[in-house]
Short mmCIF file of C-alpha atoms and ligand atoms in Angstrom, two decimals:
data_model
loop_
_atom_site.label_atom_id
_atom_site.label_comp_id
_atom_site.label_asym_id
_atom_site.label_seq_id
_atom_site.Cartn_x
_atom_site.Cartn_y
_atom_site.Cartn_z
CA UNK T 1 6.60 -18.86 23.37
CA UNK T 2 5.92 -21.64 20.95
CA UNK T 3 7.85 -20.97 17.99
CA UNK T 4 5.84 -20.20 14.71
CA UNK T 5 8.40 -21.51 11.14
CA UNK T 6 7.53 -21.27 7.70
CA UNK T 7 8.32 -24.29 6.20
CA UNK T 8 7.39 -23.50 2.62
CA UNK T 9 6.24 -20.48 0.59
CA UNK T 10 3.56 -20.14 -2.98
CA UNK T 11 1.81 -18.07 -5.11
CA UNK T 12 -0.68 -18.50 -8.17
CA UNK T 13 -1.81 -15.99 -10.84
CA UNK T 14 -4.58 -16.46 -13.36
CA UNK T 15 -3.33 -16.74 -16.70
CA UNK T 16 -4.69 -13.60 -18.11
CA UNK T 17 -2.72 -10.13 -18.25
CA UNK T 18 -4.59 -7.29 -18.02
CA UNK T 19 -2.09 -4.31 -18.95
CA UNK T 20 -3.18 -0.37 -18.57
CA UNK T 21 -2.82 -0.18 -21.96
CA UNK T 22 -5.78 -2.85 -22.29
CA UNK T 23 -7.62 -1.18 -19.97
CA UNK T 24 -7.36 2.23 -22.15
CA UNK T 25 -9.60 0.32 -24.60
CA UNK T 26 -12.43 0.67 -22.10
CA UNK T 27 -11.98 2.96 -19.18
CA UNK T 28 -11.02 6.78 -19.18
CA UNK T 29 -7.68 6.17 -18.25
CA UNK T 30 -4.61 6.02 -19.17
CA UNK T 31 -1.37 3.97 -19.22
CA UNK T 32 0.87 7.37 -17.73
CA UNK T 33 -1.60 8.65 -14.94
CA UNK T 34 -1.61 4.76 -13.58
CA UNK T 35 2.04 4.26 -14.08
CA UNK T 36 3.20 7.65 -11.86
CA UNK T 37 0.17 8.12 -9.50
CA UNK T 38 0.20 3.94 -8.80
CA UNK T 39 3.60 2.28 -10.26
CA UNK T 40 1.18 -0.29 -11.73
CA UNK T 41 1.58 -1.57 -15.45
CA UNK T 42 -0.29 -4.83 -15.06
CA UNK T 43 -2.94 -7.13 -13.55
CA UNK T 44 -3.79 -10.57 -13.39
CA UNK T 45 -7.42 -11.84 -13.95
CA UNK T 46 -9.11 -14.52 -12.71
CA UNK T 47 -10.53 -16.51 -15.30
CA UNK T 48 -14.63 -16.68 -15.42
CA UNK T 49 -15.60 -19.08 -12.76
CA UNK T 50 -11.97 -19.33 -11.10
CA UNK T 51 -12.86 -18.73 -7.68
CA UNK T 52 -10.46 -17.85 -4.30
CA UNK T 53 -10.63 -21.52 -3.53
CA UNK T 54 -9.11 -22.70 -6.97
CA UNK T 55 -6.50 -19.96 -6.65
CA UNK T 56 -5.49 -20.65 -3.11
CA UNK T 57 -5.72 -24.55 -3.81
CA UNK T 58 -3.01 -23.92 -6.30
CA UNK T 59 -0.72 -21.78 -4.29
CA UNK T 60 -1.03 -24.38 -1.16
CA UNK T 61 -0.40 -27.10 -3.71
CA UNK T 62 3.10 -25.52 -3.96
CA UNK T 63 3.70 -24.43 -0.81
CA UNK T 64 3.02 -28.11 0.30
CA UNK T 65 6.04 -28.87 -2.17
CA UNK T 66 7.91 -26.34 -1.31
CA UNK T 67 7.71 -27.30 1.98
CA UNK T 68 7.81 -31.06 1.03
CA UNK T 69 4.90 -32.18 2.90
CA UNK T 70 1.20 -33.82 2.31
CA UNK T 71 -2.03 -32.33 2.51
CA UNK T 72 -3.24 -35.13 4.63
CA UNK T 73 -0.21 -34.00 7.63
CA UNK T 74 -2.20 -30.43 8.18
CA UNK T 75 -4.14 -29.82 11.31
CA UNK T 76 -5.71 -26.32 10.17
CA UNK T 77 -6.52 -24.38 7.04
CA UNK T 78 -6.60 -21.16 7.40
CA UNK T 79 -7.48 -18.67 4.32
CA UNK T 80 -7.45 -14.50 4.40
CA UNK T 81 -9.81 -13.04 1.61
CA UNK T 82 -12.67 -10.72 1.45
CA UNK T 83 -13.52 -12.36 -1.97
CA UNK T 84 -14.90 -15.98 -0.56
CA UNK T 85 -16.28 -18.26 -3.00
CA UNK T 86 -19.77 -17.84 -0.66
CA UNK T 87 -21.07 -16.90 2.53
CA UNK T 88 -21.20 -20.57 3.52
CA UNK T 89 -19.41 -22.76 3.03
CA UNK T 90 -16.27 -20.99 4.06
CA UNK T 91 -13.38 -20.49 1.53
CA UNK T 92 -11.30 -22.51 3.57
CA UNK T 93 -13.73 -25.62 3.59
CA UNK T 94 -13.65 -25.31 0.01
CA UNK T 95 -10.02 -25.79 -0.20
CA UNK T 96 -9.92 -28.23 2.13
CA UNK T 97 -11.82 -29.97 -0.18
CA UNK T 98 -10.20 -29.12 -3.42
CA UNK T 99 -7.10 -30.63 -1.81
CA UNK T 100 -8.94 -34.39 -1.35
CA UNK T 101 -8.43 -34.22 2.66
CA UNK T 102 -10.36 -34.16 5.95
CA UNK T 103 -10.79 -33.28 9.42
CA UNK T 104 -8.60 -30.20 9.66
CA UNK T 105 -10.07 -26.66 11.28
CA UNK T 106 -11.09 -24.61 8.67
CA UNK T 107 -11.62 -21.17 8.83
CA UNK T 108 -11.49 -17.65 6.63
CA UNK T 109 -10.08 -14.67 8.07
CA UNK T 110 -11.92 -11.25 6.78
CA UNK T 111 -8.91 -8.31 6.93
CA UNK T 112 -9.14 -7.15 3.66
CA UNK T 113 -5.45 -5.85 2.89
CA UNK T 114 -4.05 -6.61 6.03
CA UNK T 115 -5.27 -10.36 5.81
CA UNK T 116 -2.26 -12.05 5.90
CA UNK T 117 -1.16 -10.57 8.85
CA UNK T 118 -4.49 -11.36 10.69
CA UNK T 119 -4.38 -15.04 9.64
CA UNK T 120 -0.51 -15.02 10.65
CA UNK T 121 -1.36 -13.94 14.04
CA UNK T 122 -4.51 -16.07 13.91
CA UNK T 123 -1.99 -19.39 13.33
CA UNK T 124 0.47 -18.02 15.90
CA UNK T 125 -2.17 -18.03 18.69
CA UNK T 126 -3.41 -22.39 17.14
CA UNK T 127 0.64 -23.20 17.40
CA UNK T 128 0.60 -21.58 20.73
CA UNK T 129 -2.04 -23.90 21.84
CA UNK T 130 -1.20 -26.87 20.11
CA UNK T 131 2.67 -26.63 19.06
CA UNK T 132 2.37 -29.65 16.94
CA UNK T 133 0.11 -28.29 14.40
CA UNK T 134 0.93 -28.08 10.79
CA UNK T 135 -0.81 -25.30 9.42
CA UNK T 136 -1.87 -24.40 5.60
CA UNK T 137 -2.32 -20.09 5.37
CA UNK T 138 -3.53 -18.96 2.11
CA UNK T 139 -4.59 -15.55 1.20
CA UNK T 140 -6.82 -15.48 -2.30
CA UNK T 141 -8.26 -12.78 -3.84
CA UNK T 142 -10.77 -12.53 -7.37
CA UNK T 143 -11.38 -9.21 -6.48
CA UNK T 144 -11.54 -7.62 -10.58
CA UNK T 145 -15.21 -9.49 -10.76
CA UNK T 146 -16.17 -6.74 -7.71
CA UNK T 147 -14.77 -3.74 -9.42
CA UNK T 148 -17.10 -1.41 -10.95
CA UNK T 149 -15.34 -0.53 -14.39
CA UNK T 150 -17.49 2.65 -14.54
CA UNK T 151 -15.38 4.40 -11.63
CA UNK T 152 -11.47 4.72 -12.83
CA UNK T 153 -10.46 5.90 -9.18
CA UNK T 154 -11.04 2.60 -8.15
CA UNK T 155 -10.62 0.04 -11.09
CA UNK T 156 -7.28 0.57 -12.02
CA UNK T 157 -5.92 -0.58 -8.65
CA UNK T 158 -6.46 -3.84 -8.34
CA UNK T 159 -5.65 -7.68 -9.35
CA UNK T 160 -6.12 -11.38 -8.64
CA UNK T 161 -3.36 -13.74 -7.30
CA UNK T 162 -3.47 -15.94 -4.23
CA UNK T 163 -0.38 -16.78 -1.92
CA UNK T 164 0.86 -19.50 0.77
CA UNK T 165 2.51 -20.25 3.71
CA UNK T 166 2.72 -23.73 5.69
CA UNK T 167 3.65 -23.04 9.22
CA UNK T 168 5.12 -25.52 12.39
CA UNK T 169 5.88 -25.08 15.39
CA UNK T 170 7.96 -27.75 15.89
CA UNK T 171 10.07 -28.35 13.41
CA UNK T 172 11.77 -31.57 12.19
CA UNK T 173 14.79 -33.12 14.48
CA UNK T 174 18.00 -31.39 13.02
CA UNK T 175 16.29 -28.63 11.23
CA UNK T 176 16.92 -25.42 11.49
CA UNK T 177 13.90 -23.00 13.02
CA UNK T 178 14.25 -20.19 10.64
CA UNK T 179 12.22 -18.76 8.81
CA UNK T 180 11.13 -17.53 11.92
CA UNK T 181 7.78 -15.38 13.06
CA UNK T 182 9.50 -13.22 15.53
CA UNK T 183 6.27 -10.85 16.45
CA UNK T 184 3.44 -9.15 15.08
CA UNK T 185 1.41 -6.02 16.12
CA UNK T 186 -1.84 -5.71 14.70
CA UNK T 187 -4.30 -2.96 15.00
CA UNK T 188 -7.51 -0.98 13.30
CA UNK T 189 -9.95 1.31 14.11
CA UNK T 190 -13.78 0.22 12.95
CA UNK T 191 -15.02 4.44 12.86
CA UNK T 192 -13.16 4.63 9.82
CA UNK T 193 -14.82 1.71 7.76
CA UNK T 194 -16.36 4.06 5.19
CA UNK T 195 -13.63 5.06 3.29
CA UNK T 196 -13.25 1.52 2.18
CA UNK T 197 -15.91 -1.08 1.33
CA UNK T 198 -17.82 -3.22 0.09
CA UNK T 199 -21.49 -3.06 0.85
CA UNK T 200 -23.68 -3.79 -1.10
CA UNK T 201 -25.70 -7.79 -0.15
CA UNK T 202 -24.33 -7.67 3.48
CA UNK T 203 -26.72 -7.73 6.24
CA UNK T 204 -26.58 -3.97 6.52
CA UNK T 205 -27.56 -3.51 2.88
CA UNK T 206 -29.34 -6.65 2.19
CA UNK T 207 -30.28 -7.72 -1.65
CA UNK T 208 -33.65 -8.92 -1.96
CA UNK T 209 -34.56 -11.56 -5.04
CA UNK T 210 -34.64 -9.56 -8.38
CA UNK T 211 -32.01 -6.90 -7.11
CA UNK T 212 -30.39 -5.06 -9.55
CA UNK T 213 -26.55 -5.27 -8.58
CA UNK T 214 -25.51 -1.42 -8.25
CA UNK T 215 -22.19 0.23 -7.24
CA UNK T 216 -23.01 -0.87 -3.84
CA UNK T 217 -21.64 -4.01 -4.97
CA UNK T 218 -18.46 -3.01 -5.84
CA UNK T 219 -15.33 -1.88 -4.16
CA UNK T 220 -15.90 1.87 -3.50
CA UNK T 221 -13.15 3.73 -1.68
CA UNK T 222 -11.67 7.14 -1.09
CA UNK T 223 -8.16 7.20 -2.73
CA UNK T 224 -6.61 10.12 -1.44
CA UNK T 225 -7.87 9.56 2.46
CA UNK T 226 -6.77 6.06 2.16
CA UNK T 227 -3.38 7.03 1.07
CA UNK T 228 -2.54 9.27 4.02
CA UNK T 229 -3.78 6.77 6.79
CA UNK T 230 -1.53 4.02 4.87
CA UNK T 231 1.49 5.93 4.92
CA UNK T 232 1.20 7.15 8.57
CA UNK T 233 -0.03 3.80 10.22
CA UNK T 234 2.11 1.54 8.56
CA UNK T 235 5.09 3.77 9.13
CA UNK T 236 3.62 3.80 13.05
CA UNK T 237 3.26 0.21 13.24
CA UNK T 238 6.63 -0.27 11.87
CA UNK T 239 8.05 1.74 14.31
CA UNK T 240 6.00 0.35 16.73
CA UNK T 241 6.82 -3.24 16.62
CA UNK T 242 11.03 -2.03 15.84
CA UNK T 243 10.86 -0.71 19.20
CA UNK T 244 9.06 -3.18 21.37
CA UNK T 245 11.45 -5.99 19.77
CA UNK T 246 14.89 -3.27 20.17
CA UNK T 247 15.60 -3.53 16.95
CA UNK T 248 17.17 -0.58 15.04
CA UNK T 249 15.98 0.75 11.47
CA UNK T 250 19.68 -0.07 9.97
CA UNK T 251 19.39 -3.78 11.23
CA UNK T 252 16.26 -4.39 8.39
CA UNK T 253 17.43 -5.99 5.57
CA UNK T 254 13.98 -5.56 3.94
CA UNK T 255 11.31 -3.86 3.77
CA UNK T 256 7.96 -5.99 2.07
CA UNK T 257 5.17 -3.59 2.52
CA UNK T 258 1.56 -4.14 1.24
CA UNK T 259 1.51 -3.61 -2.52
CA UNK T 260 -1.21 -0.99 -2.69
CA UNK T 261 0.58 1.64 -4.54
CA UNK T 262 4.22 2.15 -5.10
CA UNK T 263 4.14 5.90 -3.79
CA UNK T 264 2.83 4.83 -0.50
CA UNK T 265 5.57 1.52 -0.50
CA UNK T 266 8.41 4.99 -1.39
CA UNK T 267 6.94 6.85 1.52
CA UNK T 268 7.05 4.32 4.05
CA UNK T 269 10.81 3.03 3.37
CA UNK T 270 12.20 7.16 3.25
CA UNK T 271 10.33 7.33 6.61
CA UNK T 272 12.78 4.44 7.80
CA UNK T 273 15.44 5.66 6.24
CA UNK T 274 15.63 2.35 4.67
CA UNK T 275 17.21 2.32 0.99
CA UNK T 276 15.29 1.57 -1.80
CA UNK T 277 17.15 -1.35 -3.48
CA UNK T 278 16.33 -2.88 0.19
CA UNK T 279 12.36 -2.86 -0.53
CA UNK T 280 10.90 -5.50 -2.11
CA UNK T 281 8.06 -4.21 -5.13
CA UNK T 282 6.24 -5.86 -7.76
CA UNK T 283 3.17 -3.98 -8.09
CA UNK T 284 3.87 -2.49 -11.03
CA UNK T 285 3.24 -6.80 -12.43
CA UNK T 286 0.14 -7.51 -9.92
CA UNK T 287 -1.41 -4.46 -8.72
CA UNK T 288 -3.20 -4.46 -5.68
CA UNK T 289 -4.05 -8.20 -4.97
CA UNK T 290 -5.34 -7.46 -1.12
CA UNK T 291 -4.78 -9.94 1.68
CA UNK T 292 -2.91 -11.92 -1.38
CA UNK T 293 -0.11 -9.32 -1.97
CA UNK T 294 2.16 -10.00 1.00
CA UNK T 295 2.56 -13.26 0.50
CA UNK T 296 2.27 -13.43 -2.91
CA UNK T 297 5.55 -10.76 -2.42
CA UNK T 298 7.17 -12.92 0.09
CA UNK T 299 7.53 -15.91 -2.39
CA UNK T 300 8.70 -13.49 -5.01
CA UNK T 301 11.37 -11.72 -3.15
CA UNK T 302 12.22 -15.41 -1.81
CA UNK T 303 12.69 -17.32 -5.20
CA UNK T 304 14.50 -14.87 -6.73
CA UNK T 305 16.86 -14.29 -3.82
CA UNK T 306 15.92 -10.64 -2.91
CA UNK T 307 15.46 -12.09 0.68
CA UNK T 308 18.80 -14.20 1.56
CA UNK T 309 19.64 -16.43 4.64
CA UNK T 310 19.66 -14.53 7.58
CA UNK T 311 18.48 -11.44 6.12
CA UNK T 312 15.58 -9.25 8.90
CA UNK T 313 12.28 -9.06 7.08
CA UNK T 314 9.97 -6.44 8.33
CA UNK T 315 6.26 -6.62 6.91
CA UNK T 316 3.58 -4.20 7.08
CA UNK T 317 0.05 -3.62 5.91
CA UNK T 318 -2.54 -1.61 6.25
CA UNK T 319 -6.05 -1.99 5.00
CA UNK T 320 -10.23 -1.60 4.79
CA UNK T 321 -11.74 -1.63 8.01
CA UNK T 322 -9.33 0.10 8.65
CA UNK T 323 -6.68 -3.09 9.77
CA UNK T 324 -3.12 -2.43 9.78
CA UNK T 325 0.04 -4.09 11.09
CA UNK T 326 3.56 -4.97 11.23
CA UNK T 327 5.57 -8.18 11.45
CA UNK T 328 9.06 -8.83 12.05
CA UNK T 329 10.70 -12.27 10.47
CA UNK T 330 13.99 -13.48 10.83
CA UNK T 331 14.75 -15.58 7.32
O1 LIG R 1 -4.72 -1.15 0.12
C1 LIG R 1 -5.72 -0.26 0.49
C2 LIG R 1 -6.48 0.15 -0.73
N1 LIG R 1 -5.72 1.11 -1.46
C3 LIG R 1 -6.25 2.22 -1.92
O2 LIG R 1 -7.41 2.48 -1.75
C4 LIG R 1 -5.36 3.15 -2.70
C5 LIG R 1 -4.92 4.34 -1.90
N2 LIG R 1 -4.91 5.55 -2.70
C6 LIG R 1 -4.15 5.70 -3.81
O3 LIG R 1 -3.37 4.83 -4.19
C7 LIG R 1 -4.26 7.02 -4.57
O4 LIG R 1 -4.97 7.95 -3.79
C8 LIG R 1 -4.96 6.84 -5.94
C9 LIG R 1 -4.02 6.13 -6.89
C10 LIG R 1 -6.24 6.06 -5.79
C11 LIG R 1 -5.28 8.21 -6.54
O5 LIG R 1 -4.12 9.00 -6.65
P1 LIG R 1 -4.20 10.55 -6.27
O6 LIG R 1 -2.90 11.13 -6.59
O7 LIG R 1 -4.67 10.59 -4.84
O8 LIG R 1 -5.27 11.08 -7.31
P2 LIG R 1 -6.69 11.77 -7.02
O9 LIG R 1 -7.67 10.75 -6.50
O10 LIG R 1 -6.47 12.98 -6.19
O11 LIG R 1 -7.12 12.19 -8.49
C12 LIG R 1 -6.38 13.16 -9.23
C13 LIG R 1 -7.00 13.30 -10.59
C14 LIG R 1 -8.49 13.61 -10.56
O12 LIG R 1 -8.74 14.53 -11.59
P3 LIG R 1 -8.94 16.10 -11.26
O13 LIG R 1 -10.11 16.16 -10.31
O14 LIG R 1 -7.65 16.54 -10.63
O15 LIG R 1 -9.21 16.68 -12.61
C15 LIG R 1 -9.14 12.30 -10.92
O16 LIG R 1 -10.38 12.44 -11.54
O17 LIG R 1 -6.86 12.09 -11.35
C16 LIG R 1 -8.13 11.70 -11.88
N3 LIG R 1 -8.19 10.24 -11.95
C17 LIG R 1 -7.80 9.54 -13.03
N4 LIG R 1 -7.32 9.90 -14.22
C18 LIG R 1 -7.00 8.93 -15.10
C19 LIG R 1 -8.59 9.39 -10.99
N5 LIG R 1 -8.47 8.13 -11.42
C20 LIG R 1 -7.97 8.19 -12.68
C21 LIG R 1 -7.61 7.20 -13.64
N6 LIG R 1 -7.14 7.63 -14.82
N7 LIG R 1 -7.74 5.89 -13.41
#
């Protein structure tokens, strides 16, 4: 099996900070419920007219450095987000663009939450068929433009931010192959699609010129449902993918779930047993940020030395759709 390294790691988040406080001024909420029923205190927002491309560009910008390569070495672009720029062309043509290069494969993976997973896979099956590849994976989300500020349930939740990873196969002569892709499971189940979506100017629910944009439009989703399938299928696909690799709970190091809510991250790690100074949070700073979150977590907990050398990283998300999924990485 071709190996599948991550050479270099970024993140971008618009400028502006939304805090619950703030959002007191103009929803019926408040900055306590959000704080104990989510662990959120913040959000970023994308500016008006910064779009997934220009946050993604910027995140594979410093991946790229991190990772000290050009933009002109990739061989594919792929970007998770079920906030595009447009239907066509795709967000990953865009950045492509935005990054003054041509010729690579471009394409956008739609997972919602569990993007980044998806797309990893995705790029695991291109370096299996072409181990030479040098691969750009960026997960960007403007989602607070598609919240409806009229329903608190939903428009607390979420943020902006994009994140990146450059992937090899191969790496360079001498270097070491870690960080290191060691497997991913990956499932959903389409009959439960409802409880989460977006559906308003799809085919299904098409808008015809002069539409008035309703709630339709707008994320809509069932909290509480959600909540119990996250818990339960991310603590099954951890398991899952633990077992198939025979690798014991007390041999993670940590834990980066999905940031969706912080009681859902709590329940997860207590179902592993798996202490909670070993699982990486910062959702109370970005909120829900979608297929951006895991990534956007990864760099975090990599900068600032909550992952070290060596350490067993065990991902999971779980998303609309619903998509869910683990992922094991040796650092
Ligand atoms: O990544 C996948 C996407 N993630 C999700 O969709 C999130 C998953 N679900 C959750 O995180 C939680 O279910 C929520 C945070 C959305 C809700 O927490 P909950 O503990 O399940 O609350 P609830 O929906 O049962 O609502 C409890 C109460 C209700 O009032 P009553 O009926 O008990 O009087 C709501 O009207 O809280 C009220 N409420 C709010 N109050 C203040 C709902 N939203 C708000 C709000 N501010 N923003």
């Amino acid at each position: 099996m071709t190996k599948c390294i991550i050479r270099g790691f970024g993140r971008y988040a618009p400028k502006r900070i939304v805090t619950n406080f703030d959002l007191e001024k103009f929803v019926d909420t408040n900055d306590e419920w959000i704080t104990t029923r989510t662990g959120i205190k913040q959000r970023h927002m994308a500016a008006e007219g910064e779009s997934a491309s220009d946050m993604a560009t910027e995140a594979a910008k410093r991946a790229l450095a991190d990772a000290g390569m050009k933009a002109h070495e990739l061989t594919h672009i792929i970007v998770g987000t079920f906030t595009p720029d447009s239907m066509i062309p795709s967000t990953a043509c865009r950045v492509q663009q935005k990054l003054g290069i041509r010729d690579q494969m471009c394409v956008d993976v739609g997972a919602a939450c569990s993007g980044f997973l998806y797309a990893l896979e995705t790029a695991r099956g291109y370096l299996a068929l072409h181990p030479e590849s040098k691969i750009l994976l960026a997960c960007s989300e403007v989602i607070t433009p598609r919240l409806n500020w009229e329903d608190r349930a939903s428009c607390v939740l979420f943020g902006d931010a994009a994140g990146a990873v450059i992937l090899t196969g191969k790496n360079a002569a001498g270097a070491e192959d870690t960080p290191r892709v060691l497997d991913i499971m990956l499932k959903a189940d389409g009959s439960l699609g409802d409880l989460l979506m977006v559906n308003g100017g799809g085919s299904a629910d098409p808008y015809k010129l002069g539409t008035i944009v309703d709630e339709e439009y707008f994320v809509q989703l069932e909290g509480r449902e959600i909540f119990k399938h996250a818990v339960r299928k991310m603590s099954a696909a951890c398991e899952e993918i633990l077992e198939k690799n025979g690798v014991d709970k007390k041999e993670i190091d940590v834990l980066l779930p999905h940031q969706a809510n912080f009681r859902i991250i709590d329940a997860v790690g207590r179902k592993f047993d798996i202490p909670a100074e070993k699982v990486f949070s910062n959702i109370d700073r970005y909120a829900n940020t979608s297929a951006a979150s895991i990534p956007v977590a990864f760099s975090e907990a990599v900068e600032t030395g909550f992952i070290k050398k060596g350490d067993l990283v065990l991902l999971t998300a779980f998303g609309g759709g619903f998509t869910w999924g683990a992922a094991l990485v040796q650092f």
